[in-house]
Amino acid sequence: MSQSFPLQRRHPDDLIVGLVSVSDRASSGVYQDQGIPALTEWLGQVLTHAPQIVSRLIPDERDGIAATLRELVDEARCDLVLTTGGTGPARRDVTPEATLDVASREMPGFAEQMRQVSLKFVPTAILSRQVAVIRESADHAALIINLPGQPKAIRETLEGLRDASGAVQVAGVFAAVPYCLDLIGGPYIETHPEIVKSFRPKSARRATDGNQQ
């Protein structure tokens, strides 16, 4: 079903998320995409208020990926765009290049931390080329983050690593997403701290925020 853009926000802090799965084989029907369902389920678990979601399943084509990212930010007015797939060293892995094509500014800390989390699980994390960027226009900005392609790796990089007692050993990247959205003029979002304890300075918190530090 087609959607008219921009989407209508249900309230001022209504989060609009774009989900992009980049895969030649999944987009051609060879196998079923797992990235978008995994991300949709995870966002529903971690956020205290359900977001509006716009999803796209597309092949590994640099121009097509860039066009999709522009559509989601500029037309659908997404505040956050999460991509999965296409971040390795293979010749068809061009998601990072396409993401940089649409960027106003790069946010290297997200990619650095994702690799730190993944290195706790697999040595091949150093092969990942994920990037994160801000795309800005005169009246809107969005955070775009490249994520791995596998649901298990997606969850690990977003949530981080905990020990047997549940204490966070290595923070996942989503802990910084709410405050990043604040800083670029996006909606105020809150997370369930038992899944992801998001961080904001005291001066930026609302009294109702359950993620008190």
JSON list of C-alpha atoms in Angstrom, two decimals:
[
{"chain": "A", "resi": 1, "resn": "MET", "atom": "CA", "xyz": [0.00, 0.00, 0.00]},
{"chain": "A", "resi": 2, "resn": "SER", "atom": "CA", "xyz": [1.41, 3.40, -0.96]},
{"chain": "A", "resi": 3, "resn": "GLN", "atom": "CA", "xyz": [1.88, 6.07, 1.67]},
{"chain": "A", "resi": 4, "resn": "SER", "atom": "CA", "xyz": [1.50, 9.80, 1.21]},
{"chain": "A", "resi": 5, "resn": "PHE", "atom": "CA", "xyz": [4.39, 11.93, 2.43]},
{"chain": "A", "resi": 6, "resn": "PRO", "atom": "CA", "xyz": [5.10, 13.58, 4.73]},
{"chain": "A", "resi": 7, "resn": "LEU", "atom": "CA", "xyz": [3.48, 11.36, 7.35]},
{"chain": "A", "resi": 8, "resn": "GLN", "atom": "CA", "xyz": [1.26, 13.09, 9.87]},
{"chain": "A", "resi": 9, "resn": "ARG", "atom": "CA", "xyz": [2.67, 13.13, 13.40]},
{"chain": "A", "resi": 10, "resn": "ARG", "atom": "CA", "xyz": [0.15, 11.96, 15.96]},
{"chain": "A", "resi": 11, "resn": "HIS", "atom": "CA", "xyz": [1.74, 14.20, 18.63]},
{"chain": "A", "resi": 12, "resn": "PRO", "atom": "CA", "xyz": [4.86, 16.42, 18.79]},
{"chain": "A", "resi": 13, "resn": "ASP", "atom": "CA", "xyz": [7.07, 13.60, 20.08]},
{"chain": "A", "resi": 14, "resn": "ASP", "atom": "CA", "xyz": [5.86, 11.01, 17.60]},
{"chain": "A", "resi": 15, "resn": "LEU", "atom": "CA", "xyz": [8.94, 9.22, 16.26]},
{"chain": "A", "resi": 16, "resn": "ILE", "atom": "CA", "xyz": [9.01, 8.37, 12.56]},
{"chain": "A", "resi": 17, "resn": "VAL", "atom": "CA", "xyz": [11.52, 5.65, 11.72]},
{"chain": "A", "resi": 18, "resn": "GLY", "atom": "CA", "xyz": [12.70, 4.50, 8.32]},
{"chain": "A", "resi": 19, "resn": "LEU", "atom": "CA", "xyz": [13.90, 0.90, 8.02]},
{"chain": "A", "resi": 20, "resn": "VAL", "atom": "CA", "xyz": [15.94, -0.09, 4.98]},
{"chain": "A", "resi": 21, "resn": "SER", "atom": "CA", "xyz": [17.07, -3.64, 4.28]},
{"chain": "A", "resi": 22, "resn": "VAL", "atom": "CA", "xyz": [19.71, -3.81, 1.57]},
{"chain": "A", "resi": 23, "resn": "SER", "atom": "CA", "xyz": [19.97, -7.21, -0.10]},
{"chain": "A", "resi": 24, "resn": "ASP", "atom": "CA", "xyz": [20.05, -8.33, -3.73]},
{"chain": "A", "resi": 25, "resn": "ARG", "atom": "CA", "xyz": [18.65, -11.76, -2.94]},
{"chain": "A", "resi": 26, "resn": "ALA", "atom": "CA", "xyz": [15.97, -10.76, -0.44]},
{"chain": "A", "resi": 27, "resn": "SER", "atom": "CA", "xyz": [14.74, -7.91, -2.63]},
{"chain": "A", "resi": 28, "resn": "SER", "atom": "CA", "xyz": [14.43, -10.32, -5.58]},
{"chain": "A", "resi": 29, "resn": "GLY", "atom": "CA", "xyz": [12.53, -12.90, -3.51]},
{"chain": "A", "resi": 30, "resn": "VAL", "atom": "CA", "xyz": [15.28, -15.53, -3.26]},
{"chain": "A", "resi": 31, "resn": "TYR", "atom": "CA", "xyz": [14.85, -15.57, 0.50]},
{"chain": "A", "resi": 32, "resn": "GLN", "atom": "CA", "xyz": [12.78, -13.73, 3.08]},
{"chain": "A", "resi": 33, "resn": "ASP", "atom": "CA", "xyz": [14.21, -10.59, 4.60]},
{"chain": "A", "resi": 34, "resn": "GLN", "atom": "CA", "xyz": [14.90, -10.85, 8.33]},
{"chain": "A", "resi": 35, "resn": "GLY", "atom": "CA", "xyz": [16.29, -7.38, 9.05]},
{"chain": "A", "resi": 36, "resn": "ILE", "atom": "CA", "xyz": [13.12, -5.29, 8.87]},
{"chain": "A", "resi": 37, "resn": "PRO", "atom": "CA", "xyz": [10.99, -7.70, 10.96]},
{"chain": "A", "resi": 38, "resn": "ALA", "atom": "CA", "xyz": [13.77, -7.93, 13.58]},
{"chain": "A", "resi": 39, "resn": "LEU", "atom": "CA", "xyz": [14.12, -4.15, 13.80]},
{"chain": "A", "resi": 40, "resn": "THR", "atom": "CA", "xyz": [10.36, -3.58, 13.91]},
{"chain": "A", "resi": 41, "resn": "GLU", "atom": "CA", "xyz": [10.00, -6.04, 16.78]},
{"chain": "A", "resi": 42, "resn": "TRP", "atom": "CA", "xyz": [12.99, -4.60, 18.66]},
{"chain": "A", "resi": 43, "resn": "LEU", "atom": "CA", "xyz": [11.79, -1.00, 18.38]},
{"chain": "A", "resi": 44, "resn": "GLY", "atom": "CA", "xyz": [8.41, -2.07, 19.70]},
{"chain": "A", "resi": 45, "resn": "GLN", "atom": "CA", "xyz": [10.11, -3.60, 22.73]},
{"chain": "A", "resi": 46, "resn": "VAL", "atom": "CA", "xyz": [12.60, -0.84, 23.56]},
{"chain": "A", "resi": 47, "resn": "LEU", "atom": "CA", "xyz": [10.57, 2.35, 23.01]},
{"chain": "A", "resi": 48, "resn": "THR", "atom": "CA", "xyz": [7.96, 3.42, 25.52]},
{"chain": "A", "resi": 49, "resn": "HIS", "atom": "CA", "xyz": [5.76, 4.75, 22.70]},
{"chain": "A", "resi": 50, "resn": "ALA", "atom": "CA", "xyz": [5.37, 2.91, 19.42]},
{"chain": "A", "resi": 51, "resn": "PRO", "atom": "CA", "xyz": [6.89, 4.76, 16.46]},
{"chain": "A", "resi": 52, "resn": "GLN", "atom": "CA", "xyz": [5.52, 5.14, 12.97]},
{"chain": "A", "resi": 53, "resn": "ILE", "atom": "CA", "xyz": [7.59, 2.96, 10.64]},
{"chain": "A", "resi": 54, "resn": "VAL", "atom": "CA", "xyz": [8.27, 3.24, 6.93]},
{"chain": "A", "resi": 55, "resn": "SER", "atom": "CA", "xyz": [10.18, 0.27, 5.47]},
{"chain": "A", "resi": 56, "resn": "ARG", "atom": "CA", "xyz": [11.99, -0.41, 2.22]},
{"chain": "A", "resi": 57, "resn": "LEU", "atom": "CA", "xyz": [13.56, -3.63, 0.87]},
{"chain": "A", "resi": 58, "resn": "ILE", "atom": "CA", "xyz": [16.01, -2.77, -1.90]},
{"chain": "A", "resi": 59, "resn": "PRO", "atom": "CA", "xyz": [18.96, -4.27, -3.83]},
{"chain": "A", "resi": 60, "resn": "ASP", "atom": "CA", "xyz": [22.65, -3.44, -3.33]},
{"chain": "A", "resi": 61, "resn": "GLU", "atom": "CA", "xyz": [22.73, -0.49, -5.72]},
{"chain": "A", "resi": 62, "resn": "ARG", "atom": "CA", "xyz": [24.51, 2.66, -4.54]},
{"chain": "A", "resi": 63, "resn": "ASP", "atom": "CA", "xyz": [22.29, 5.16, -6.34]},
{"chain": "A", "resi": 64, "resn": "GLY", "atom": "CA", "xyz": [19.13, 3.33, -5.30]},
{"chain": "A", "resi": 65, "resn": "ILE", "atom": "CA", "xyz": [20.16, 3.20, -1.66]},
{"chain": "A", "resi": 66, "resn": "ALA", "atom": "CA", "xyz": [20.99, 6.91, -1.65]},
{"chain": "A", "resi": 67, "resn": "ALA", "atom": "CA", "xyz": [17.67, 7.76, -3.32]},
{"chain": "A", "resi": 68, "resn": "THR", "atom": "CA", "xyz": [15.80, 5.70, -0.73]},
{"chain": "A", "resi": 69, "resn": "LEU", "atom": "CA", "xyz": [17.55, 7.46, 2.14]},
{"chain": "A", "resi": 70, "resn": "ARG", "atom": "CA", "xyz": [16.72, 10.86, 0.65]},
{"chain": "A", "resi": 71, "resn": "GLU", "atom": "CA", "xyz": [13.09, 9.83, 0.23]},
{"chain": "A", "resi": 72, "resn": "LEU", "atom": "CA", "xyz": [12.77, 8.65, 3.81]},
{"chain": "A", "resi": 73, "resn": "VAL", "atom": "CA", "xyz": [14.35, 11.77, 5.31]},
{"chain": "A", "resi": 74, "resn": "ASP", "atom": "CA", "xyz": [13.18, 14.50, 2.94]},
{"chain": "A", "resi": 75, "resn": "GLU", "atom": "CA", "xyz": [9.72, 13.22, 1.97]},
{"chain": "A", "resi": 76, "resn": "ALA", "atom": "CA", "xyz": [8.61, 10.81, 4.71]},
{"chain": "A", "resi": 77, "resn": "ARG", "atom": "CA", "xyz": [10.26, 13.12, 7.30]},
{"chain": "A", "resi": 78, "resn": "CYS", "atom": "CA", "xyz": [11.82, 10.26, 9.23]},
{"chain": "A", "resi": 79, "resn": "ASP", "atom": "CA", "xyz": [13.72, 11.29, 12.35]},
{"chain": "A", "resi": 80, "resn": "LEU", "atom": "CA", "xyz": [15.76, 8.08, 12.46]},
{"chain": "A", "resi": 81, "resn": "VAL", "atom": "CA", "xyz": [16.71, 5.76, 9.61]},
{"chain": "A", "resi": 82, "resn": "LEU", "atom": "CA", "xyz": [18.22, 2.33, 10.30]},
{"chain": "A", "resi": 83, "resn": "THR", "atom": "CA", "xyz": [19.72, 0.29, 7.49]},
{"chain": "A", "resi": 84, "resn": "THR", "atom": "CA", "xyz": [20.71, -3.36, 7.55]},
{"chain": "A", "resi": 85, "resn": "GLY", "atom": "CA", "xyz": [23.04, -5.18, 5.20]},
{"chain": "A", "resi": 86, "resn": "GLY", "atom": "CA", "xyz": [25.62, -4.21, 2.62]},
{"chain": "A", "resi": 87, "resn": "THR", "atom": "CA", "xyz": [28.35, -3.04, 5.01]},
{"chain": "A", "resi": 88, "resn": "GLY", "atom": "CA", "xyz": [31.05, -5.65, 4.45]},
{"chain": "A", "resi": 89, "resn": "PRO", "atom": "CA", "xyz": [34.10, -5.67, 2.12]},
{"chain": "A", "resi": 90, "resn": "ALA", "atom": "CA", "xyz": [32.45, -7.47, -0.81]},
{"chain": "A", "resi": 91, "resn": "ARG", "atom": "CA", "xyz": [32.17, -5.52, -4.07]},
{"chain": "A", "resi": 92, "resn": "ARG", "atom": "CA", "xyz": [28.38, -5.38, -3.84]},
{"chain": "A", "resi": 93, "resn": "ASP", "atom": "CA", "xyz": [28.49, -3.98, -0.28]},
{"chain": "A", "resi": 94, "resn": "VAL", "atom": "CA", "xyz": [27.91, -0.28, -0.95]},
{"chain": "A", "resi": 95, "resn": "THR", "atom": "CA", "xyz": [25.58, 0.83, 1.85]},
{"chain": "A", "resi": 96, "resn": "PRO", "atom": "CA", "xyz": [28.25, 2.96, 3.63]},
{"chain": "A", "resi": 97, "resn": "GLU", "atom": "CA", "xyz": [29.15, 4.76, 0.40]},
{"chain": "A", "resi": 98, "resn": "ALA", "atom": "CA", "xyz": [25.48, 5.47, -0.36]},
{"chain": "A", "resi": 99, "resn": "THR", "atom": "CA", "xyz": [24.93, 6.71, 3.19]},
{"chain": "A", "resi": 100, "resn": "LEU", "atom": "CA", "xyz": [27.86, 9.09, 2.95]},
{"chain": "A", "resi": 101, "resn": "ASP", "atom": "CA", "xyz": [26.49, 10.33, -0.38]},
{"chain": "A", "resi": 102, "resn": "VAL", "atom": "CA", "xyz": [23.44, 11.79, 1.41]},
{"chain": "A", "resi": 103, "resn": "ALA", "atom": "CA", "xyz": [25.21, 12.99, 4.56]},
{"chain": "A", "resi": 104, "resn": "SER", "atom": "CA", "xyz": [25.48, 16.51, 5.88]},
{"chain": "A", "resi": 105, "resn": "ARG", "atom": "CA", "xyz": [27.78, 15.35, 8.70]},
{"chain": "A", "resi": 106, "resn": "GLU", "atom": "CA", "xyz": [29.31, 12.05, 9.76]},
{"chain": "A", "resi": 107, "resn": "MET", "atom": "CA", "xyz": [28.87, 10.69, 13.31]},
{"chain": "A", "resi": 108, "resn": "PRO", "atom": "CA", "xyz": [31.86, 8.33, 13.63]},
{"chain": "A", "resi": 109, "resn": "GLY", "atom": "CA", "xyz": [31.29, 7.43, 17.29]},
{"chain": "A", "resi": 110, "resn": "PHE", "atom": "CA", "xyz": [28.32, 5.22, 16.44]},
{"chain": "A", "resi": 111, "resn": "ALA", "atom": "CA", "xyz": [30.32, 3.09, 14.01]},
{"chain": "A", "resi": 112, "resn": "GLU", "atom": "CA", "xyz": [33.29, 2.88, 16.37]},
{"chain": "A", "resi": 113, "resn": "GLN", "atom": "CA", "xyz": [31.08, 1.65, 19.21]},
{"chain": "A", "resi": 114, "resn": "MET", "atom": "CA", "xyz": [29.23, -0.87, 17.05]},
{"chain": "A", "resi": 115, "resn": "ARG", "atom": "CA", "xyz": [32.52, -2.47, 16.11]},
{"chain": "A", "resi": 116, "resn": "GLN", "atom": "CA", "xyz": [33.62, -2.52, 19.74]},
{"chain": "A", "resi": 117, "resn": "VAL", "atom": "CA", "xyz": [30.44, -4.39, 20.70]},
{"chain": "A", "resi": 118, "resn": "SER", "atom": "CA", "xyz": [30.74, -6.84, 17.81]},
{"chain": "A", "resi": 119, "resn": "LEU", "atom": "CA", "xyz": [34.39, -7.55, 18.57]},
{"chain": "A", "resi": 120, "resn": "LYS", "atom": "CA", "xyz": [33.28, -9.06, 21.87]},
{"chain": "A", "resi": 121, "resn": "PHE", "atom": "CA", "xyz": [31.54, -11.76, 19.83]},
{"chain": "A", "resi": 122, "resn": "VAL", "atom": "CA", "xyz": [33.44, -12.24, 16.56]},
{"chain": "A", "resi": 123, "resn": "PRO", "atom": "CA", "xyz": [36.90, -11.19, 15.32]},
{"chain": "A", "resi": 124, "resn": "THR", "atom": "CA", "xyz": [35.44, -10.46, 11.88]},
{"chain": "A", "resi": 125, "resn": "ALA", "atom": "CA", "xyz": [33.79, -7.33, 13.30]},
{"chain": "A", "resi": 126, "resn": "ILE", "atom": "CA", "xyz": [36.80, -5.45, 11.97]},
{"chain": "A", "resi": 127, "resn": "LEU", "atom": "CA", "xyz": [35.52, -6.16, 8.45]},
{"chain": "A", "resi": 128, "resn": "SER", "atom": "CA", "xyz": [32.40, -4.10, 9.04]},
{"chain": "A", "resi": 129, "resn": "ARG", "atom": "CA", "xyz": [32.33, -0.68, 7.36]},
{"chain": "A", "resi": 130, "resn": "GLN", "atom": "CA", "xyz": [29.16, 0.71, 8.99]},
{"chain": "A", "resi": 131, "resn": "VAL", "atom": "CA", "xyz": [28.78, 4.48, 9.21]},
{"chain": "A", "resi": 132, "resn": "ALA", "atom": "CA", "xyz": [26.33, 6.85, 10.87]},
{"chain": "A", "resi": 133, "resn": "VAL", "atom": "CA", "xyz": [25.47, 10.30, 9.58]},
{"chain": "A", "resi": 134, "resn": "ILE", "atom": "CA", "xyz": [23.18, 13.28, 9.99]},
{"chain": "A", "resi": 135, "resn": "ARG", "atom": "CA", "xyz": [21.18, 14.41, 6.97]},
{"chain": "A", "resi": 136, "resn": "GLU", "atom": "CA", "xyz": [19.94, 18.00, 7.29]},
{"chain": "A", "resi": 137, "resn": "SER", "atom": "CA", "xyz": [17.68, 20.35, 5.38]},
{"chain": "A", "resi": 138, "resn": "ALA", "atom": "CA", "xyz": [16.51, 23.85, 6.25]},
{"chain": "A", "resi": 139, "resn": "ASP", "atom": "CA", "xyz": [13.74, 22.62, 8.56]},
{"chain": "A", "resi": 140, "resn": "HIS", "atom": "CA", "xyz": [14.47, 18.97, 9.29]},
{"chain": "A", "resi": 141, "resn": "ALA", "atom": "CA", "xyz": [17.27, 16.60, 10.29]},
{"chain": "A", "resi": 142, "resn": "ALA", "atom": "CA", "xyz": [17.58, 12.85, 10.71]},
{"chain": "A", "resi": 143, "resn": "LEU", "atom": "CA", "xyz": [20.08, 10.38, 12.11]},
{"chain": "A", "resi": 144, "resn": "ILE", "atom": "CA", "xyz": [20.97, 7.52, 9.74]},
{"chain": "A", "resi": 145, "resn": "ILE", "atom": "CA", "xyz": [22.75, 4.47, 11.16]},
{"chain": "A", "resi": 146, "resn": "ASN", "atom": "CA", "xyz": [24.05, 1.44, 9.25]},
{"chain": "A", "resi": 147, "resn": "LEU", "atom": "CA", "xyz": [23.48, -1.79, 11.16]},
{"chain": "A", "resi": 148, "resn": "PRO", "atom": "CA", "xyz": [24.60, -5.39, 10.51]},
{"chain": "A", "resi": 149, "resn": "GLY", "atom": "CA", "xyz": [22.43, -7.70, 8.46]},
{"chain": "A", "resi": 150, "resn": "GLN", "atom": "CA", "xyz": [21.78, -10.51, 10.95]},
{"chain": "A", "resi": 151, "resn": "PRO", "atom": "CA", "xyz": [19.06, -10.10, 13.63]},
{"chain": "A", "resi": 152, "resn": "LYS", "atom": "CA", "xyz": [21.34, -11.35, 16.43]},
{"chain": "A", "resi": 153, "resn": "ALA", "atom": "CA", "xyz": [24.07, -8.87, 15.50]},
{"chain": "A", "resi": 154, "resn": "ILE", "atom": "CA", "xyz": [21.51, -6.06, 15.15]},
{"chain": "A", "resi": 155, "resn": "ARG", "atom": "CA", "xyz": [20.28, -6.62, 18.69]},
{"chain": "A", "resi": 156, "resn": "GLU", "atom": "CA", "xyz": [23.81, -6.88, 20.09]},
{"chain": "A", "resi": 157, "resn": "THR", "atom": "CA", "xyz": [24.99, -3.63, 18.56]},
{"chain": "A", "resi": 158, "resn": "LEU", "atom": "CA", "xyz": [21.86, -1.76, 19.62]},
{"chain": "A", "resi": 159, "resn": "GLU", "atom": "CA", "xyz": [21.64, -3.13, 23.17]},
{"chain": "A", "resi": 160, "resn": "GLY", "atom": "CA", "xyz": [25.30, -3.73, 24.01]},
{"chain": "A", "resi": 161, "resn": "LEU", "atom": "CA", "xyz": [26.79, -6.43, 26.19]},
{"chain": "A", "resi": 162, "resn": "ARG", "atom": "CA", "xyz": [25.67, -7.33, 29.71]},
{"chain": "A", "resi": 163, "resn": "ASP", "atom": "CA", "xyz": [27.23, -9.64, 32.29]},
{"chain": "A", "resi": 164, "resn": "ALA", "atom": "CA", "xyz": [25.45, -12.49, 34.08]},
{"chain": "A", "resi": 165, "resn": "SER", "atom": "CA", "xyz": [23.96, -10.07, 36.61]},
{"chain": "A", "resi": 166, "resn": "GLY", "atom": "CA", "xyz": [22.53, -7.83, 33.90]},
{"chain": "A", "resi": 167, "resn": "ALA", "atom": "CA", "xyz": [25.04, -5.00, 34.36]},
{"chain": "A", "resi": 168, "resn": "VAL", "atom": "CA", "xyz": [26.11, -3.27, 31.14]},
{"chain": "A", "resi": 169, "resn": "GLN", "atom": "CA", "xyz": [29.68, -4.16, 30.21]},
{"chain": "A", "resi": 170, "resn": "VAL", "atom": "CA", "xyz": [29.78, -2.51, 26.77]},
{"chain": "A", "resi": 171, "resn": "ALA", "atom": "CA", "xyz": [27.13, 0.06, 25.91]},
{"chain": "A", "resi": 172, "resn": "GLY", "atom": "CA", "xyz": [25.09, -0.43, 22.76]},
{"chain": "A", "resi": 173, "resn": "VAL", "atom": "CA", "xyz": [24.68, 2.48, 20.38]},
{"chain": "A", "resi": 174, "resn": "PHE", "atom": "CA", "xyz": [20.96, 3.03, 20.95]},
{"chain": "A", "resi": 175, "resn": "ALA", "atom": "CA", "xyz": [21.69, 4.44, 24.41]},
{"chain": "A", "resi": 176, "resn": "ALA", "atom": "CA", "xyz": [22.90, 7.61, 22.66]},
{"chain": "A", "resi": 177, "resn": "VAL", "atom": "CA", "xyz": [20.13, 7.85, 20.05]},
{"chain": "A", "resi": 178, "resn": "PRO", "atom": "CA", "xyz": [17.47, 9.69, 22.13]},
{"chain": "A", "resi": 179, "resn": "TYR", "atom": "CA", "xyz": [19.80, 12.53, 23.10]},
{"chain": "A", "resi": 180, "resn": "CYS", "atom": "CA", "xyz": [21.19, 12.75, 19.57]},
{"chain": "A", "resi": 181, "resn": "LEU", "atom": "CA", "xyz": [17.64, 13.23, 18.28]},
{"chain": "A", "resi": 182, "resn": "ASP", "atom": "CA", "xyz": [17.13, 15.97, 20.89]},
{"chain": "A", "resi": 183, "resn": "LEU", "atom": "CA", "xyz": [20.22, 17.81, 19.66]},
{"chain": "A", "resi": 184, "resn": "ILE", "atom": "CA", "xyz": [19.14, 17.77, 16.01]},
{"chain": "A", "resi": 185, "resn": "GLY", "atom": "CA", "xyz": [15.60, 18.94, 16.76]},
{"chain": "A", "resi": 186, "resn": "GLY", "atom": "CA", "xyz": [13.84, 15.58, 16.72]},
{"chain": "A", "resi": 187, "resn": "PRO", "atom": "CA", "xyz": [11.15, 14.19, 19.04]},
{"chain": "A", "resi": 188, "resn": "TYR", "atom": "CA", "xyz": [11.81, 13.36, 22.68]},
{"chain": "A", "resi": 189, "resn": "ILE", "atom": "CA", "xyz": [11.83, 9.59, 22.94]},
{"chain": "A", "resi": 190, "resn": "GLU", "atom": "CA", "xyz": [12.20, 7.31, 25.95]},
{"chain": "A", "resi": 191, "resn": "THR", "atom": "CA", "xyz": [13.34, 3.72, 26.27]},
{"chain": "A", "resi": 192, "resn": "HIS", "atom": "CA", "xyz": [12.61, 0.87, 28.64]},
{"chain": "A", "resi": 193, "resn": "PRO", "atom": "CA", "xyz": [15.78, 0.94, 30.78]},
{"chain": "A", "resi": 194, "resn": "GLU", "atom": "CA", "xyz": [15.81, -2.81, 31.37]},
{"chain": "A", "resi": 195, "resn": "ILE", "atom": "CA", "xyz": [16.51, -3.18, 27.63]},
{"chain": "A", "resi": 196, "resn": "VAL", "atom": "CA", "xyz": [18.42, 0.03, 26.87]},
{"chain": "A", "resi": 197, "resn": "LYS", "atom": "CA", "xyz": [19.11, 2.69, 29.46]},
{"chain": "A", "resi": 198, "resn": "SER", "atom": "CA", "xyz": [19.40, 5.82, 27.39]},
{"chain": "A", "resi": 199, "resn": "PHE", "atom": "CA", "xyz": [21.55, 8.72, 28.56]},
{"chain": "A", "resi": 200, "resn": "ARG", "atom": "CA", "xyz": [20.77, 12.42, 28.73]},
{"chain": "A", "resi": 201, "resn": "PRO", "atom": "CA", "xyz": [22.43, 15.12, 30.83]},
{"chain": "A", "resi": 202, "resn": "LYS", "atom": "CA", "xyz": [20.27, 16.16, 33.77]},
{"chain": "A", "resi": 203, "resn": "SER", "atom": "CA", "xyz": [19.48, 19.48, 32.13]},
{"chain": "A", "resi": 204, "resn": "ALA", "atom": "CA", "xyz": [17.98, 17.69, 29.11]},
{"chain": "A", "resi": 205, "resn": "ARG", "atom": "CA", "xyz": [15.72, 15.23, 30.96]},
{"chain": "A", "resi": 206, "resn": "ARG", "atom": "CA", "xyz": [12.01, 15.48, 31.50]},
{"chain": "A", "resi": 207, "resn": "ALA", "atom": "CA", "xyz": [10.59, 14.71, 34.90]},
{"chain": "A", "resi": 208, "resn": "THR", "atom": "CA", "xyz": [8.71, 11.69, 33.54]},
{"chain": "A", "resi": 209, "resn": "ASP", "atom": "CA", "xyz": [11.76, 10.10, 31.91]},
{"chain": "A", "resi": 210, "resn": "GLY", "atom": "CA", "xyz": [12.37, 6.66, 33.43]},
{"chain": "A", "resi": 211, "resn": "ASN", "atom": "CA", "xyz": [16.01, 6.60, 32.33]},
{"chain": "A", "resi": 212, "resn": "GLN", "atom": "CA", "xyz": [17.32, 8.62, 35.25]},
{"chain": "A", "resi": 213, "resn": "GLN", "atom": "CA", "xyz": [21.07, 8.34, 35.74]}
]
